[in-house]
Short mmCIF file of C-alpha atoms and ligand atoms in Angstrom, two decimals:
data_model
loop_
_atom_site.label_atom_id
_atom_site.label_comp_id
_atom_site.label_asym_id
_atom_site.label_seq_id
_atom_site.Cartn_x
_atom_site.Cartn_y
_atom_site.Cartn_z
CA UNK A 58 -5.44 -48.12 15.71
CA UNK A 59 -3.91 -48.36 18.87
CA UNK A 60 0.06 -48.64 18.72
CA UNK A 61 1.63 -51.13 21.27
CA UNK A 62 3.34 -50.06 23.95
CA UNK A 63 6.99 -48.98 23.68
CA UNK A 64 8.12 -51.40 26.23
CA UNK A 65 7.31 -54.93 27.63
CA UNK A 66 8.36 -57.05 29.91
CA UNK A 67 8.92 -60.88 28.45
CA UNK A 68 10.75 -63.60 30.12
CA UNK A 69 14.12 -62.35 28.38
CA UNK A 70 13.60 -58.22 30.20
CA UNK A 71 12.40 -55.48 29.10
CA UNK A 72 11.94 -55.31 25.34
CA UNK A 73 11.22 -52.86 22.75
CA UNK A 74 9.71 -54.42 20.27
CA UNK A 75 10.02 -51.84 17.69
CA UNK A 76 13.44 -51.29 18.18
CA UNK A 77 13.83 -55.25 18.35
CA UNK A 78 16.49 -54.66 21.31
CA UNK A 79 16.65 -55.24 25.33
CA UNK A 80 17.52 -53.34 28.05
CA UNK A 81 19.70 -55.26 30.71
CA UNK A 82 18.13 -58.52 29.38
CA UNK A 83 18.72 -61.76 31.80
CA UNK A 84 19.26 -63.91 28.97
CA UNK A 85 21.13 -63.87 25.83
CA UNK A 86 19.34 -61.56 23.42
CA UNK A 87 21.01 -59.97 19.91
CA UNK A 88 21.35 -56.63 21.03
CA UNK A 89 21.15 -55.49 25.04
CA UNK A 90 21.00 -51.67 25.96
CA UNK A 91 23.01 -51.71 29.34
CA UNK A 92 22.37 -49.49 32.15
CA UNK A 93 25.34 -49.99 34.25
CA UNK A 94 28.22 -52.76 34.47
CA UNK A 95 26.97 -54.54 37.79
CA UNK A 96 26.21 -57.81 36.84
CA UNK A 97 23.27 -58.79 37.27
CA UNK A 98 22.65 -55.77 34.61
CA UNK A 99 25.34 -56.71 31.97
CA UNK A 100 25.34 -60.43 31.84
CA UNK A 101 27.37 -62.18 29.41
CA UNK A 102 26.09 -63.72 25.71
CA UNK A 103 24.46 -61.05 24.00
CA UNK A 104 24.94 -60.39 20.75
CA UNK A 105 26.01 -56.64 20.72
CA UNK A 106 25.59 -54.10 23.27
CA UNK A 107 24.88 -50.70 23.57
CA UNK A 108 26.06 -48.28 26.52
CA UNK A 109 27.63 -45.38 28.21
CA UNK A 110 31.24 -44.56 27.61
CA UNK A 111 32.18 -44.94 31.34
CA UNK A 112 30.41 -48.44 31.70
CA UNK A 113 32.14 -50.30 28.63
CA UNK A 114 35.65 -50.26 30.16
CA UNK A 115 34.53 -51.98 33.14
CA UNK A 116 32.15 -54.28 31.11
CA UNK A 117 34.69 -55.04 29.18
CA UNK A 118 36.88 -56.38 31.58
CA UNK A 119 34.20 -58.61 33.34
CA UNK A 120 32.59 -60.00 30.04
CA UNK A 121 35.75 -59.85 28.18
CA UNK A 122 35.50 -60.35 23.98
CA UNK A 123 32.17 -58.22 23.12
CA UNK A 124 30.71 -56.20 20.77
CA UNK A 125 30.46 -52.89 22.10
CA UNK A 126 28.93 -49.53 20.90
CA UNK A 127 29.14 -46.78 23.50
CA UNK A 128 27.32 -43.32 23.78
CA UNK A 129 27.92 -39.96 25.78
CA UNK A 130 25.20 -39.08 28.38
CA UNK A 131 22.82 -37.12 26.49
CA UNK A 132 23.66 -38.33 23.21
CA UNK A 133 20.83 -40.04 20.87
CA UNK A 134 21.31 -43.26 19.43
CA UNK A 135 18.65 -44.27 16.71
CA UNK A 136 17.43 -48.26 17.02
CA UNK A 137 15.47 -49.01 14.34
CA UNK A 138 13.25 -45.57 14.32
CA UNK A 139 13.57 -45.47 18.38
CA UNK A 140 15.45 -43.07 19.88
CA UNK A 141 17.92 -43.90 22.92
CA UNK A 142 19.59 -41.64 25.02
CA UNK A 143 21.65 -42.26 28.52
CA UNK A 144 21.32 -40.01 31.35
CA UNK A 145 23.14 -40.13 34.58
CA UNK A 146 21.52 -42.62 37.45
CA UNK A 147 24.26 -41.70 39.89
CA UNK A 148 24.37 -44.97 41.03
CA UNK A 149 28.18 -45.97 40.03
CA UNK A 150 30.89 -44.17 37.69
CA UNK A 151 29.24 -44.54 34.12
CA UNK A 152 25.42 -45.85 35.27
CA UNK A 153 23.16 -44.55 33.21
CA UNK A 154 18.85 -44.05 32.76
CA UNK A 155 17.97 -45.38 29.93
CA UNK A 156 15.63 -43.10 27.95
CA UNK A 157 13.38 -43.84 24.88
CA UNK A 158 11.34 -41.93 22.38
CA UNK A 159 8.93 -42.85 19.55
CA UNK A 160 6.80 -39.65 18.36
CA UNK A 161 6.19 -37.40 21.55
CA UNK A 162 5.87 -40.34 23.75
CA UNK A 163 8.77 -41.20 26.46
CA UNK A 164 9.97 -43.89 28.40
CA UNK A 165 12.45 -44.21 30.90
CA UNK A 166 13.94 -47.03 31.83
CA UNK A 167 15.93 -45.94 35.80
CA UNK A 168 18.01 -48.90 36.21
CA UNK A 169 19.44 -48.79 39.47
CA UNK A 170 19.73 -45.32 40.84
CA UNK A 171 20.79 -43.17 43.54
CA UNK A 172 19.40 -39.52 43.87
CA UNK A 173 21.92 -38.18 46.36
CA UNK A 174 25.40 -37.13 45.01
CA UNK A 175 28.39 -38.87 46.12
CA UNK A 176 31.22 -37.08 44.61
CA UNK A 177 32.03 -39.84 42.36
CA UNK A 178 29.44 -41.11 40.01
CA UNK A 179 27.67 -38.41 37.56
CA UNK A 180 24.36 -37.07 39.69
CA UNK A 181 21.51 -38.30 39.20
CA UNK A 182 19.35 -36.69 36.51
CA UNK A 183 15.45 -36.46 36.47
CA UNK A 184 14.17 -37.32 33.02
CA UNK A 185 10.57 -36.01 32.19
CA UNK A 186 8.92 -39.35 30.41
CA UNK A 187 5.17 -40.45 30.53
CA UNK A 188 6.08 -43.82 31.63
CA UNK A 189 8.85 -44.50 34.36
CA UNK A 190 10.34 -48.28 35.26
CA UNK A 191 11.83 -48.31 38.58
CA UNK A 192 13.26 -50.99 40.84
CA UNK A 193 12.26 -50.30 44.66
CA UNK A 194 15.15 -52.44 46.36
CA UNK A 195 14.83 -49.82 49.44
CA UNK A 196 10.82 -49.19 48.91
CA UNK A 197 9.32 -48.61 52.70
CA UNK A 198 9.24 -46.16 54.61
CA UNK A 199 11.95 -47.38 57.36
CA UNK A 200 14.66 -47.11 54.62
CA UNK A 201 15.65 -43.12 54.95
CA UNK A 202 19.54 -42.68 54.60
CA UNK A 203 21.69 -40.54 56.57
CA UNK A 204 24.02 -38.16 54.06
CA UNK A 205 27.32 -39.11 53.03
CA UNK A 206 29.19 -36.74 54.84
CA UNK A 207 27.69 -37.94 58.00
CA UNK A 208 28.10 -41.84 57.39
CA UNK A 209 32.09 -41.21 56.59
CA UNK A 210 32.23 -39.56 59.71
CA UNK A 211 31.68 -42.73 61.20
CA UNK A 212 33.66 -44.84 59.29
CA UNK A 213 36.57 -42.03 59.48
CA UNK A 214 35.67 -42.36 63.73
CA UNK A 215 36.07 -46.05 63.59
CA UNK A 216 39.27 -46.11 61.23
CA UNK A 217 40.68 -43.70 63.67
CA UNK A 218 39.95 -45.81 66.86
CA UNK A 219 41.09 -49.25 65.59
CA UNK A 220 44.38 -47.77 64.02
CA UNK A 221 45.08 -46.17 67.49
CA UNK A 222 44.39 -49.07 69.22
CA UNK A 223 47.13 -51.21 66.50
CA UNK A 224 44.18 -52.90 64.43
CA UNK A 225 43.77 -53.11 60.74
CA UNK A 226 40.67 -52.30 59.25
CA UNK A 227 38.71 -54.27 57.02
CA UNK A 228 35.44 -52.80 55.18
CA UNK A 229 33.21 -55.05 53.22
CA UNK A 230 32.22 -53.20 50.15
CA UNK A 231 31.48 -54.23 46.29
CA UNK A 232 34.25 -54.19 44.29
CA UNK A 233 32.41 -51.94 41.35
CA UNK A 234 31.33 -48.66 42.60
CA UNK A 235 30.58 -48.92 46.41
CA UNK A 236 34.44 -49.47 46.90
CA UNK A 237 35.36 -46.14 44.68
CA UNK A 238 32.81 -44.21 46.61
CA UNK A 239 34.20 -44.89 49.75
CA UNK A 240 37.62 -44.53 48.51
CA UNK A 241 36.80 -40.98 47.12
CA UNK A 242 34.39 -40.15 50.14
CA UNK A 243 36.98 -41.01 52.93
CA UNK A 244 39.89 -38.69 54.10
CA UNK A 245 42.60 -41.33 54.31
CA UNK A 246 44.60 -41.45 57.38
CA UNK A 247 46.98 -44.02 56.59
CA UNK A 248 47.23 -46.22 53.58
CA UNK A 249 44.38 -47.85 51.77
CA UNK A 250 45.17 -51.60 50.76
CA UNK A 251 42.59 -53.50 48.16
CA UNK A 252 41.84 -56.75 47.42
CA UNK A 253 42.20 -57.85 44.02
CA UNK A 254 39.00 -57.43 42.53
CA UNK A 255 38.75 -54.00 44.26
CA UNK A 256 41.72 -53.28 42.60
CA UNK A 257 41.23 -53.88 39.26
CA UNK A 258 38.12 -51.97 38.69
CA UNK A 259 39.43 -49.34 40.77
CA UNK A 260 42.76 -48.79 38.18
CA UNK A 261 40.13 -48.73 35.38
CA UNK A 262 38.02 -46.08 36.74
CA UNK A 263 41.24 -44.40 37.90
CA UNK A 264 42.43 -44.53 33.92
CA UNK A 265 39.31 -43.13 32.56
CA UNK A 266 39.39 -40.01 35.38
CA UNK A 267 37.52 -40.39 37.63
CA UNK A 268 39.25 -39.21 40.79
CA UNK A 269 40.13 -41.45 43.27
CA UNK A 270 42.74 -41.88 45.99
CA UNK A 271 46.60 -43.86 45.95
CA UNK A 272 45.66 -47.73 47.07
CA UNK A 273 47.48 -50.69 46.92
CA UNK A 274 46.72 -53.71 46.25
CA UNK A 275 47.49 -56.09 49.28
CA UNK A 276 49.41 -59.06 48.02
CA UNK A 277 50.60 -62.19 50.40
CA UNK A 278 53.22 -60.40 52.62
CA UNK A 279 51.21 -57.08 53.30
CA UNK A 280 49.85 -56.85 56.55
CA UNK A 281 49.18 -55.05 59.76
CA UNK A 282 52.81 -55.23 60.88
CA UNK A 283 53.82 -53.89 57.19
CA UNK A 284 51.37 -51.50 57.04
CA UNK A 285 49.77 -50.12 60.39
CA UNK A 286 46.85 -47.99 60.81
CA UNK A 287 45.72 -49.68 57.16
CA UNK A 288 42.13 -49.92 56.01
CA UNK A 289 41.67 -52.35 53.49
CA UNK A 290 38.55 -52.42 51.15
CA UNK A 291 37.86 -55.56 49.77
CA UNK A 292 34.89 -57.42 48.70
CA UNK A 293 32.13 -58.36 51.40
CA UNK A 294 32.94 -62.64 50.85
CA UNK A 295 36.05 -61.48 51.95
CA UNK A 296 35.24 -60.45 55.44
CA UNK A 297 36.14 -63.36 58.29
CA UNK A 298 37.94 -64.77 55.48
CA UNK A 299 41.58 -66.44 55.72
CA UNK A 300 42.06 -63.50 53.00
CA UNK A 301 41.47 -61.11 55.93
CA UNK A 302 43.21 -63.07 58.57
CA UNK A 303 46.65 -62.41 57.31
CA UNK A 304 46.52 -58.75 58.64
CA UNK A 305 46.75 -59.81 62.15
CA UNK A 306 44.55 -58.28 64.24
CA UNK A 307 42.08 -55.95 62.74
CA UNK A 308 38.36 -54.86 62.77
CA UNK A 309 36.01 -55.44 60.17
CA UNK A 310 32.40 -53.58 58.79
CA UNK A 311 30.13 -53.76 56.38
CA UNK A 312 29.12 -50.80 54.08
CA UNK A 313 25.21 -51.83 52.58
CA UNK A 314 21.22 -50.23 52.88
CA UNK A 315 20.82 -53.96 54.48
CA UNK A 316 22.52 -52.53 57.55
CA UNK A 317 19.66 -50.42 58.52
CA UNK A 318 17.90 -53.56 59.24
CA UNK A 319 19.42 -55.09 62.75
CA UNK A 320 18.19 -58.70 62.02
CA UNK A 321 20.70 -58.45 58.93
CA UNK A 322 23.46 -56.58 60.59
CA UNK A 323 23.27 -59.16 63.85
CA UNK A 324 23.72 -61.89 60.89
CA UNK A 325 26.86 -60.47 59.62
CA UNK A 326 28.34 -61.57 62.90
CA UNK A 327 30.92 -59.39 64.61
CA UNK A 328 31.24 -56.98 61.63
CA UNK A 329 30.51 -53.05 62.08
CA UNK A 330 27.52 -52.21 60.18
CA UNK A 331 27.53 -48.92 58.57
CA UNK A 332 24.37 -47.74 56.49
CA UNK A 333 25.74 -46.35 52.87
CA UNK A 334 23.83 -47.71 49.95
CA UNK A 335 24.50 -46.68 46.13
CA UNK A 336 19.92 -47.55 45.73
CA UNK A 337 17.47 -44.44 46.45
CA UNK A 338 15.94 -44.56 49.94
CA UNK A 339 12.48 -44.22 50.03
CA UNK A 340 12.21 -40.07 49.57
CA UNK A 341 14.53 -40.66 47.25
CA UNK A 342 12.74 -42.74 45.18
CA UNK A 343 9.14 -40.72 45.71
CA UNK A 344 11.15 -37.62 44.67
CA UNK A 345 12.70 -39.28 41.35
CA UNK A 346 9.39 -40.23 40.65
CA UNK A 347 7.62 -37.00 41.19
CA UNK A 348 10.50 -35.13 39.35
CA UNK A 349 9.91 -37.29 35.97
CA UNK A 350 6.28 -36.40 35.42
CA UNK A 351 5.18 -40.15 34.68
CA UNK A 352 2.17 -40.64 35.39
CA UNK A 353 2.66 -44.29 34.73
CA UNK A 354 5.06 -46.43 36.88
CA UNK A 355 6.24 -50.01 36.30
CA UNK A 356 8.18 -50.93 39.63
CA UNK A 357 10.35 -53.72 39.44
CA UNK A 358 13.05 -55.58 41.85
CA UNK A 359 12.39 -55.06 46.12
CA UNK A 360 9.36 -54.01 48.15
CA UNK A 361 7.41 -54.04 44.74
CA UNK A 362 3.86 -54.79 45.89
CA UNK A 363 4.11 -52.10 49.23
CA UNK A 364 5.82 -49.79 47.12
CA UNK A 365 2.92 -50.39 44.05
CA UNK A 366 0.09 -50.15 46.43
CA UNK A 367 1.51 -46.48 48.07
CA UNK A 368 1.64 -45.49 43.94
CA UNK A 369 -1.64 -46.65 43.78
CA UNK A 370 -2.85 -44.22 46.53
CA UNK A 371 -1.09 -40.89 45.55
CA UNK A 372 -2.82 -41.75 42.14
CA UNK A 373 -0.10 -43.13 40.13
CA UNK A 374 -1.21 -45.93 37.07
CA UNK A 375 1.56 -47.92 38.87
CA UNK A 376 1.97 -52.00 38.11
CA UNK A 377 4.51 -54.35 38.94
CA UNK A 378 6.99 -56.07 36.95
CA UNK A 379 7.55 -59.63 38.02
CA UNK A 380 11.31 -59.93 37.08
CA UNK A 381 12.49 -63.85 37.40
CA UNK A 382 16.09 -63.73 38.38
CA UNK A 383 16.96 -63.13 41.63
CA UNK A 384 19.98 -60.01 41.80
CA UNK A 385 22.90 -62.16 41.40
CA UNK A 386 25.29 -61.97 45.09
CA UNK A 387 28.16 -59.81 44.11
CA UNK A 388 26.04 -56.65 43.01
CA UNK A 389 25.92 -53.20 45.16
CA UNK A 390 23.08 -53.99 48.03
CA UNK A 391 21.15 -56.60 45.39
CA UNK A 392 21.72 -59.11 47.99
CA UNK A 393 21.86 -58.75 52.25
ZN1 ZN B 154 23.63 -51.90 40.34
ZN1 ZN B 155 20.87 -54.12 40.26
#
């Protein structure tokens, strides 16, 4: 008798049937394995949830009263006769692959991931599985990232050139994880201000070690004048915002993938566009894929059906997953 397959994809996310549990379900489920703390991964309602010890504290603090059971990365939790293990997707601090085993047979559930190391979040991991569920946000060929040294090169350049010239600077970025990695990837040459929600998760991060530079958080009466030569990190709905305005005169940028498209950068108005995304670029994701083994591929999220079709070719079972929510606006690149 055949046995079903470990995972499938219903109208609630990926399910395991066996181990009657989710992984980063869109709706309210009883029990969610969560991959990382962005959130249109860990969404509120579920009845318990399951998930690296550097994701909960953040979780925690967005979702607030939960029922929460954490594990190290590498360490296996058993659900109902499945076993579960986390492994780093070096996407944020905490993010995690999801792995899953029943018998000899593997699954591995990516999340969102990153392949090149930032400095901040745990490196990315290749996890040898049969099966391997990927999203493909960046999944064409055009998308091919510069490294990280050489993109905060730039951003170092332009800090320096607007704080000579008496400007503040002001750099879109997501509050969880984009913001730290900038913050850890820049060498500061004045002080770094924060908006509030930049702030918060920042101080949690900062409690549970993860090392990251003095900011401070830039209530009403700091401003250009108070604090020259600033750069202030703050969330992208921020930027040509009164919030902004209060620093006099200043310059402000965008940190995303999206920015390697010019139709999108020419959109975000007179903001600096610099190309830093926390999602694999397209080597990066054919070289997480060839590193796991699979020889079957679920893609899900993105350039799914040019990215499924190129599978097809090098001879990959590939398929897509239809997934019905769009990324919600606030997550790391989900939106442009
Ligand atoms: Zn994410
Ligand atoms: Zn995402």
């Amino acid at each position: 008798m055949p046995t079903a397959p470990l995972l499938t994809f219903t109208d609630k996310g990926i399910y395991c049937a066996e181990g009657d549990f989710f992984i980063d379900p869109w709706r309210p489920v009883p029990r969610a394995v969560i991959t990382h703390a962005h959130s249109d991964h860990a969404r509120p309602g579920h009845g318990q949830y399951l998930c690296t010890i550097g994701t909960a504290p953040v979780m925690q603090h967005r979702l607030g009263e939960i029922a929460v059971q954490t594990a190290a990365y590498g360490e296996a939790v058993q659900i109902n006769g499945i076993r579960v293990s986390f492994h780093p997707a070096g996407h944020l601090p905490g993010s995690a692959q999801v792995r899953l085993e029943r018998g000899g047979e593997v699954w591995v559930v990516s999340g969102d991931y990153k392949v090149e190391p930032d400095g901040l979040a745990e490196p990315f991991e290749p996890v040898p599985c049969h099966a391997f569920i990927t999203e493909t946000t960046f999944g064409l060929p055009v998308f091919r990232w510069q490294n990280q040294e050489a993109v905060a090169a730039q951003i170092m350049g332009w800090w320096a050139q607007n704080a000579r010239e008496g400007r503040v600077s002001v750099i879109g970025a997501y509050a969880l994880g984009k913001a730290q990695r900038l913050m850890a990837a820049l060498t500061p040459i004045g002080p770094i201000l924060t908006h509030g929600a930049v702030e918060a998760t920042t101080r949690i991060l900062r409690q549970q070690g993860y090392a990251l530079p003095e900011t401070l958080h830039a209530t009403g009466d700091v401003s250009g004048k108070t604090h020259p030569g600033a750069l202030v990190i703050a969330p992208p709905s921020a930027l040509g915002s009164a919030w902004a305005a209060r620093f006099g005169p200043r310059s402000e940028a965008f940190a995303s993938g999206w920015m390697a498209i010019r139709g999108i950068r020419r959109r975000r108005g007179n903001a600096t566009g610099f190309v830093l995304s926390d999602h694999a670029d397209w080597p990066g994701l054919n070289t997480a894929i060839r590193a796991t083994g699979a020889s079957r591929v679920f893609v899900t999220h993105g350039y799914t059906s040019a990215f499924c079709t190129w599978l097809l070719e090098q001879g990959y079972d590939a398929q897509i997953v239809a997934t019905p929510m769009p990324p919600s606006a606030d997550t790391e690149d989900g939106a442009a």
